Amino acid sequence: MKRFIVLLLGIILPCSAVAGEEVVIYSARKDHLIKPLLDAYRAKTGVESKILTDDAAPLLARLKAEGANTPADLLLTVDVGNLWHAANEGVLAPLSSTVLTETIPAHLRDPEHRWFALTIRARTIVYHTGKVKPAELPGYATLAQEAWKGRLCLRTSKKVYNQSLVAMMIARLGAEKSADIVKGWINNLALPPLDNDSKVMEAIAAGQCDVGIVNTYYYGELLEKKPELPLALHWPDQEGDGVHINISGAGVTAHAKHKEAAKKLLEWLVGAEAQRLFSDLNKEYPVNASVAPNAKIAQWGSFKADAHPIALAGRHQAEAVMLMDRAGYK
Ligand code: FE
């Protein structure tokens, strides 16, 4: 009898938590960054998640094509530019959740509640420790000055990270000032724009340039493999608007079949356990201010981050792309 009850409980407990619940996720995040979180969620709640991984653009195209027939409940991606587009294309639905609005600062979520930040990433300045003196460390705008001629490396303007960086600059400083800064950067380039942030740092370490702009988790990844590299991070504009930040985030789809389950998963993702996992797995900053970042990240020091609404990066993205094109930023 005892065995029977234990057996029965084993069947009932997970089922009562699950009640057939599952969440279907279209994810533009690398599997190894998101699967451990979903495994932890399943272990805790019994809720299954199905995940389809692809780049952000094909996932958005797929959501649009599938329309009301989409199996997707959640869209998970990096960069506010991608989230803003998805919302703009009508594939995300507003979600009312006090857990999300109380945990996520207002400037890191959609004012219309269609997307929410899950993590914060900082796009900051990296420099060659043997070639740049701390006293001359630049801000984003001062990187455009004559003193940095032939010393700057940048990633391609085709990457949404740089489009968001320039879009936020347009939002803060206006198009004219931003165009001057971007033109100055291009004037100062040591090499044509590079494919990715890691190549920017490798070029600096190799002595081909002295400074660059990268997302800090790439710095963390590279230095983990090659701790001897003469590279360090610098937090610019600490007297001004602060470091440019971006987000990874998610939104419930307009035609979600498991809306309530998707909402619960999102709420769990901004909780302490998930936030620590995010920070450990991808060296990102927690969006939940009550959770400390991973110890290695914390060693890079704290900084003042730009607090302008991140949605502005979406609103000014098209303008940023045109501005970079006119400035000759390939
Ligand atoms: Fe990235």
Coordinates of C-alpha atoms and ligand atoms in Angstrom, one line a residue:
M1 CA 0.0 0.0 0.0
K2 CA 2.8 2.4 1.0
R3 CA 4.6 1.6 -2.2
F4 CA 1.4 2.2 -4.1
I5 CA 1.0 5.7 -2.5
V6 CA 4.6 6.6 -3.2
L7 CA 4.2 5.5 -6.8
L8 CA 0.9 7.4 -7.1
L9 CA 2.4 10.5 -5.6
G10 CA 5.3 10.2 -8.1
I11 CA 2.8 10.2 -10.9
I12 CA 0.4 12.8 -9.5
L13 CA 2.9 15.4 -8.2
P14 CA 4.7 16.3 -11.4
C15 CA 1.5 16.0 -13.3
S16 CA -0.5 18.3 -11.1
A17 CA 2.3 20.9 -11.5
V18 CA 2.4 20.3 -15.3
A19 CA -1.2 19.6 -16.2
G20 CA 0.1 19.1 -19.8
E21 CA 1.9 22.4 -19.7
E22 CA 4.7 23.1 -22.1
V23 CA 6.2 26.2 -23.6
V24 CA 7.4 26.4 -27.2
I25 CA 10.3 28.8 -27.6
Y26 CA 11.8 30.3 -30.8
S27 CA 15.3 31.2 -29.6
A28 CA 18.1 33.1 -31.2
R29 CA 20.3 32.4 -28.3
K30 CA 23.0 29.7 -28.5
D31 CA 21.6 26.4 -27.2
H32 CA 24.3 26.0 -24.5
L33 CA 23.3 29.3 -23.0
I34 CA 19.6 28.6 -22.7
K35 CA 19.2 24.9 -22.3
P36 CA 20.6 24.6 -18.8
L37 CA 18.1 27.2 -17.7
L38 CA 15.2 25.3 -19.2
D39 CA 16.5 22.1 -17.7
A40 CA 16.5 23.7 -14.3
Y41 CA 13.0 25.0 -14.9
R42 CA 11.7 21.6 -15.9
A43 CA 13.4 20.0 -12.8
K44 CA 11.6 22.5 -10.6
T45 CA 8.1 22.7 -12.2
G46 CA 7.8 19.7 -14.5
V47 CA 7.0 22.1 -17.4
E48 CA 8.6 21.0 -20.6
S49 CA 10.0 23.4 -23.2
K50 CA 10.5 22.8 -26.8
I51 CA 13.1 25.0 -28.4
L52 CA 13.7 25.9 -32.0
T53 CA 17.0 27.7 -32.4
D54 CA 17.9 30.0 -35.4
D55 CA 19.1 33.5 -36.1
A56 CA 16.8 36.3 -35.1
A57 CA 15.8 37.3 -38.7
P58 CA 14.7 33.8 -39.9
L59 CA 12.7 33.3 -36.6
L60 CA 10.9 36.6 -37.1
A61 CA 10.1 35.7 -40.7
R62 CA 8.9 32.3 -39.6
L63 CA 6.6 33.9 -36.9
K64 CA 5.1 36.2 -39.5
A65 CA 4.6 33.5 -42.1
E66 CA 3.0 31.1 -39.5
G67 CA 0.6 33.8 -38.2
A68 CA -2.1 32.4 -36.0
N69 CA -0.8 28.8 -36.7
T70 CA 2.5 29.3 -35.0
P71 CA 3.4 26.8 -32.3
A72 CA 5.7 29.4 -30.7
D73 CA 4.7 30.8 -27.3
L74 CA 7.9 32.8 -26.7
L75 CA 10.5 34.6 -28.8
L76 CA 13.8 34.8 -27.1
T77 CA 16.6 36.8 -28.7
V78 CA 19.5 39.2 -28.1
D79 CA 19.6 42.9 -28.8
V80 CA 16.8 45.3 -28.3
G81 CA 16.9 46.1 -32.1
N82 CA 15.6 42.5 -32.8
L83 CA 12.9 42.6 -30.0
W84 CA 11.7 46.1 -31.1
H85 CA 11.4 44.8 -34.7
A86 CA 9.4 41.8 -33.6
A87 CA 7.0 43.9 -31.6
N88 CA 6.8 46.4 -34.5
E89 CA 5.9 43.5 -36.9
G90 CA 3.0 42.5 -34.6
V91 CA 4.3 39.0 -33.6
L92 CA 4.5 39.8 -29.9
A93 CA 1.5 40.4 -27.5
P94 CA 1.4 42.7 -24.5
L95 CA 1.8 40.8 -21.3
S96 CA 0.7 42.0 -17.9
S97 CA 2.9 40.8 -15.1
T98 CA 3.7 42.6 -11.9
V99 CA 6.7 40.3 -11.3
L100 CA 8.2 41.4 -14.6
T101 CA 7.5 45.1 -14.1
E102 CA 8.7 45.1 -10.5
T103 CA 11.9 43.2 -11.3
I104 CA 13.0 44.7 -14.6
P105 CA 13.8 48.5 -14.6
A106 CA 11.4 50.4 -16.8
H107 CA 14.0 51.5 -19.3
L108 CA 14.9 47.9 -20.1
R109 CA 11.4 46.8 -21.2
D110 CA 8.9 47.7 -23.8
P111 CA 6.6 50.6 -22.6
E112 CA 3.8 48.6 -24.3
H113 CA 4.8 45.4 -22.4
R114 CA 5.6 43.2 -25.5
W115 CA 9.2 42.5 -24.6
F116 CA 11.2 42.3 -21.5
A117 CA 15.0 42.3 -20.8
L118 CA 16.3 39.1 -19.2
T119 CA 20.0 40.1 -19.1
I120 CA 22.1 43.2 -19.6
R121 CA 25.2 43.3 -21.8
A122 CA 27.6 46.2 -21.8
R123 CA 29.2 47.4 -25.0
T124 CA 32.3 49.2 -23.8
I125 CA 35.9 50.2 -24.7
V126 CA 38.7 47.7 -24.7
Y127 CA 42.3 48.8 -24.9
H128 CA 45.9 47.5 -25.1
T129 CA 47.4 47.9 -21.6
G130 CA 50.9 48.4 -23.0
K131 CA 50.0 51.1 -25.4
V132 CA 47.3 53.2 -23.8
K133 CA 47.8 55.0 -20.5
P134 CA 44.9 55.1 -18.1
A135 CA 45.0 58.9 -18.1
E136 CA 44.2 59.1 -21.8
L137 CA 41.4 56.6 -21.8
P138 CA 38.7 57.8 -24.2
G139 CA 34.9 58.0 -24.2
Y140 CA 32.8 56.9 -27.2
A141 CA 32.9 60.4 -28.6
T142 CA 36.5 61.2 -27.9
L143 CA 37.5 58.0 -29.8
A144 CA 36.6 60.2 -32.8
Q145 CA 39.3 62.8 -32.0
E146 CA 42.6 63.2 -33.9
A147 CA 44.6 61.7 -31.0
W148 CA 43.2 58.3 -31.9
K149 CA 44.0 58.4 -35.6
G150 CA 45.1 55.0 -36.9
R151 CA 44.6 53.4 -33.4
L152 CA 40.9 52.3 -33.5
C153 CA 39.4 48.9 -34.5
L154 CA 35.7 48.4 -35.0
R155 CA 33.4 45.6 -35.8
T156 CA 31.2 45.9 -38.9
S157 CA 28.3 48.2 -38.9
K158 CA 26.2 45.3 -40.3
K159 CA 26.0 43.9 -36.8
V160 CA 22.9 45.0 -34.8
Y161 CA 25.1 45.6 -31.7
N162 CA 26.7 48.6 -33.5
Q163 CA 23.4 49.8 -35.0
S164 CA 22.0 49.9 -31.5
L165 CA 25.1 51.7 -30.2
V166 CA 24.7 54.4 -32.8
A167 CA 20.9 54.5 -32.5
M168 CA 21.2 55.3 -28.8
M169 CA 23.8 58.0 -29.6
I170 CA 21.3 59.6 -32.0
A171 CA 18.6 59.4 -29.3
R172 CA 20.9 61.2 -26.8
L173 CA 23.0 63.6 -28.9
G174 CA 21.0 64.0 -32.1
A175 CA 21.8 63.0 -35.7
E176 CA 24.3 65.7 -36.5
K177 CA 26.6 65.2 -33.5
S178 CA 26.3 61.4 -34.0
A179 CA 27.3 61.7 -37.7
D180 CA 30.4 63.7 -36.7
I181 CA 31.4 61.1 -34.1
V182 CA 30.9 58.1 -36.5
K183 CA 32.8 59.9 -39.3
G184 CA 35.6 60.6 -36.7
W185 CA 35.7 56.9 -35.8
I186 CA 36.0 55.9 -39.5
N187 CA 38.8 58.4 -39.9
N188 CA 40.6 56.9 -37.0
L189 CA 40.4 53.2 -38.1
A190 CA 43.6 51.3 -38.2
L191 CA 42.0 48.4 -40.2
P192 CA 38.8 48.0 -42.2
P193 CA 35.8 47.0 -39.9
L194 CA 36.2 43.5 -38.6
D195 CA 33.7 40.6 -38.6
N196 CA 33.3 40.2 -34.8
D197 CA 34.2 41.5 -31.4
S198 CA 36.8 38.7 -30.8
K199 CA 38.7 39.8 -34.0
V200 CA 38.7 43.4 -32.7
M201 CA 40.3 42.3 -29.5
E202 CA 42.8 40.0 -31.3
A203 CA 43.9 42.9 -33.5
I204 CA 44.4 45.1 -30.5
A205 CA 46.4 42.3 -28.7
A206 CA 48.5 41.8 -31.9
G207 CA 49.4 45.5 -31.9
Q208 CA 47.4 46.4 -35.0
C209 CA 45.3 49.0 -33.1
D210 CA 45.1 50.3 -29.6
V211 CA 41.4 50.5 -28.8
G212 CA 38.1 49.0 -29.8
I213 CA 34.4 48.7 -28.7
V214 CA 33.2 45.3 -27.7
N215 CA 30.6 43.4 -25.6
T216 CA 32.1 42.5 -22.3
Y217 CA 31.2 38.8 -22.4
Y218 CA 33.4 38.4 -25.5
Y219 CA 36.2 39.9 -23.5
G220 CA 35.5 37.4 -20.7
E221 CA 35.5 34.5 -23.1
L222 CA 38.7 35.5 -24.8
L223 CA 40.6 36.2 -21.5
E224 CA 39.5 32.9 -20.1
K225 CA 41.3 31.2 -23.0
K226 CA 44.2 33.6 -23.2
P227 CA 44.7 35.3 -19.8
E228 CA 48.1 36.6 -20.9
L229 CA 46.6 39.0 -23.5
P230 CA 47.5 42.7 -22.9
L231 CA 43.8 43.8 -22.9
A232 CA 41.6 45.6 -20.3
L233 CA 38.1 47.0 -20.3
H234 CA 37.4 50.7 -19.8
W235 CA 34.1 52.2 -18.6
P236 CA 33.6 55.4 -20.7
D237 CA 31.5 58.4 -20.1
Q238 CA 31.2 57.9 -16.3
E239 CA 30.7 61.6 -15.8
G240 CA 28.2 61.7 -18.7
D241 CA 25.5 59.3 -19.9
G242 CA 27.5 56.1 -18.9
V243 CA 28.3 52.9 -20.6
H244 CA 26.1 51.8 -23.6
I245 CA 24.2 48.7 -22.6
N246 CA 21.9 46.4 -24.5
I247 CA 19.8 43.4 -23.5
S248 CA 18.9 39.9 -24.2
G249 CA 15.2 39.5 -23.8
A250 CA 11.9 37.8 -24.7
G251 CA 8.3 38.4 -25.4
V252 CA 5.1 36.2 -25.6
T253 CA 4.0 35.7 -29.1
A254 CA 0.7 37.2 -30.4
H255 CA -0.7 33.7 -31.0
A256 CA 0.7 31.8 -28.1
K257 CA -1.2 28.6 -27.3
H258 CA 0.4 28.4 -23.8
K259 CA 0.3 32.0 -22.7
E260 CA 0.0 31.4 -19.0
A261 CA 2.9 28.9 -19.0
A262 CA 5.0 31.3 -21.1
K263 CA 4.4 34.1 -18.6
K264 CA 5.4 31.9 -15.6
L265 CA 8.6 30.8 -17.4
L266 CA 9.4 34.5 -18.1
E267 CA 8.8 35.4 -14.5
W268 CA 11.1 32.5 -13.4
L269 CA 13.8 33.7 -15.8
V270 CA 14.1 37.0 -14.0
G271 CA 14.3 35.3 -10.6
A272 CA 17.5 34.7 -8.6
E273 CA 18.2 31.1 -9.7
A274 CA 17.9 31.8 -13.4
Q275 CA 19.6 35.2 -13.2
R276 CA 22.7 33.6 -11.6
L277 CA 22.7 30.9 -14.3
F278 CA 22.5 33.5 -17.1
S279 CA 25.4 35.4 -15.5
D280 CA 27.5 32.3 -15.1
L281 CA 26.8 30.8 -18.5
N282 CA 27.3 33.9 -20.7
K283 CA 29.1 36.4 -18.4
E284 CA 26.2 38.8 -18.7
Y285 CA 24.8 41.1 -16.1
P286 CA 21.6 40.2 -14.2
V287 CA 18.6 42.4 -15.0
N288 CA 17.4 41.7 -11.5
A289 CA 19.2 44.2 -9.3
S290 CA 19.0 41.9 -6.3
V291 CA 21.2 39.3 -7.9
A292 CA 25.0 39.9 -8.0
P293 CA 26.8 39.2 -11.2
N294 CA 29.1 36.2 -11.5
A295 CA 32.3 36.8 -9.5
K296 CA 34.6 36.9 -12.6
I297 CA 32.4 39.7 -14.1
A298 CA 32.3 41.6 -10.9
Q299 CA 36.2 41.7 -11.0
W300 CA 35.9 44.0 -14.1
G301 CA 34.4 46.6 -11.7
S302 CA 31.1 48.4 -11.5
F303 CA 30.1 51.2 -13.8
K304 CA 27.4 53.7 -14.5
A305 CA 25.2 52.5 -17.3
D306 CA 23.2 54.6 -19.8
A307 CA 19.7 54.8 -18.3
H308 CA 17.9 56.1 -21.4
P309 CA 15.0 53.9 -22.5
I310 CA 16.5 51.0 -24.5
A311 CA 13.5 51.1 -26.8
L312 CA 15.1 54.1 -28.4
A313 CA 17.7 51.8 -30.0
G314 CA 14.8 50.3 -32.0
R315 CA 13.2 53.5 -32.8
H316 CA 16.4 55.0 -34.3
Q317 CA 17.8 51.9 -35.8
A318 CA 16.9 52.7 -39.5
E319 CA 18.3 56.2 -39.0
A320 CA 21.5 54.7 -37.5
V321 CA 22.0 52.3 -40.4
M322 CA 21.7 55.2 -42.9
L323 CA 24.0 57.4 -40.9
M324 CA 26.7 54.8 -40.7
D325 CA 26.4 54.2 -44.4
R326 CA 26.7 57.9 -45.2
A327 CA 29.8 58.1 -42.9
G328 CA 31.4 55.3 -44.9
Y329 CA 31.2 52.8 -42.0
K330 CA 31.1 49.4 -43.8
Ligands
FE1 FE 27.0 38.4 -29.0

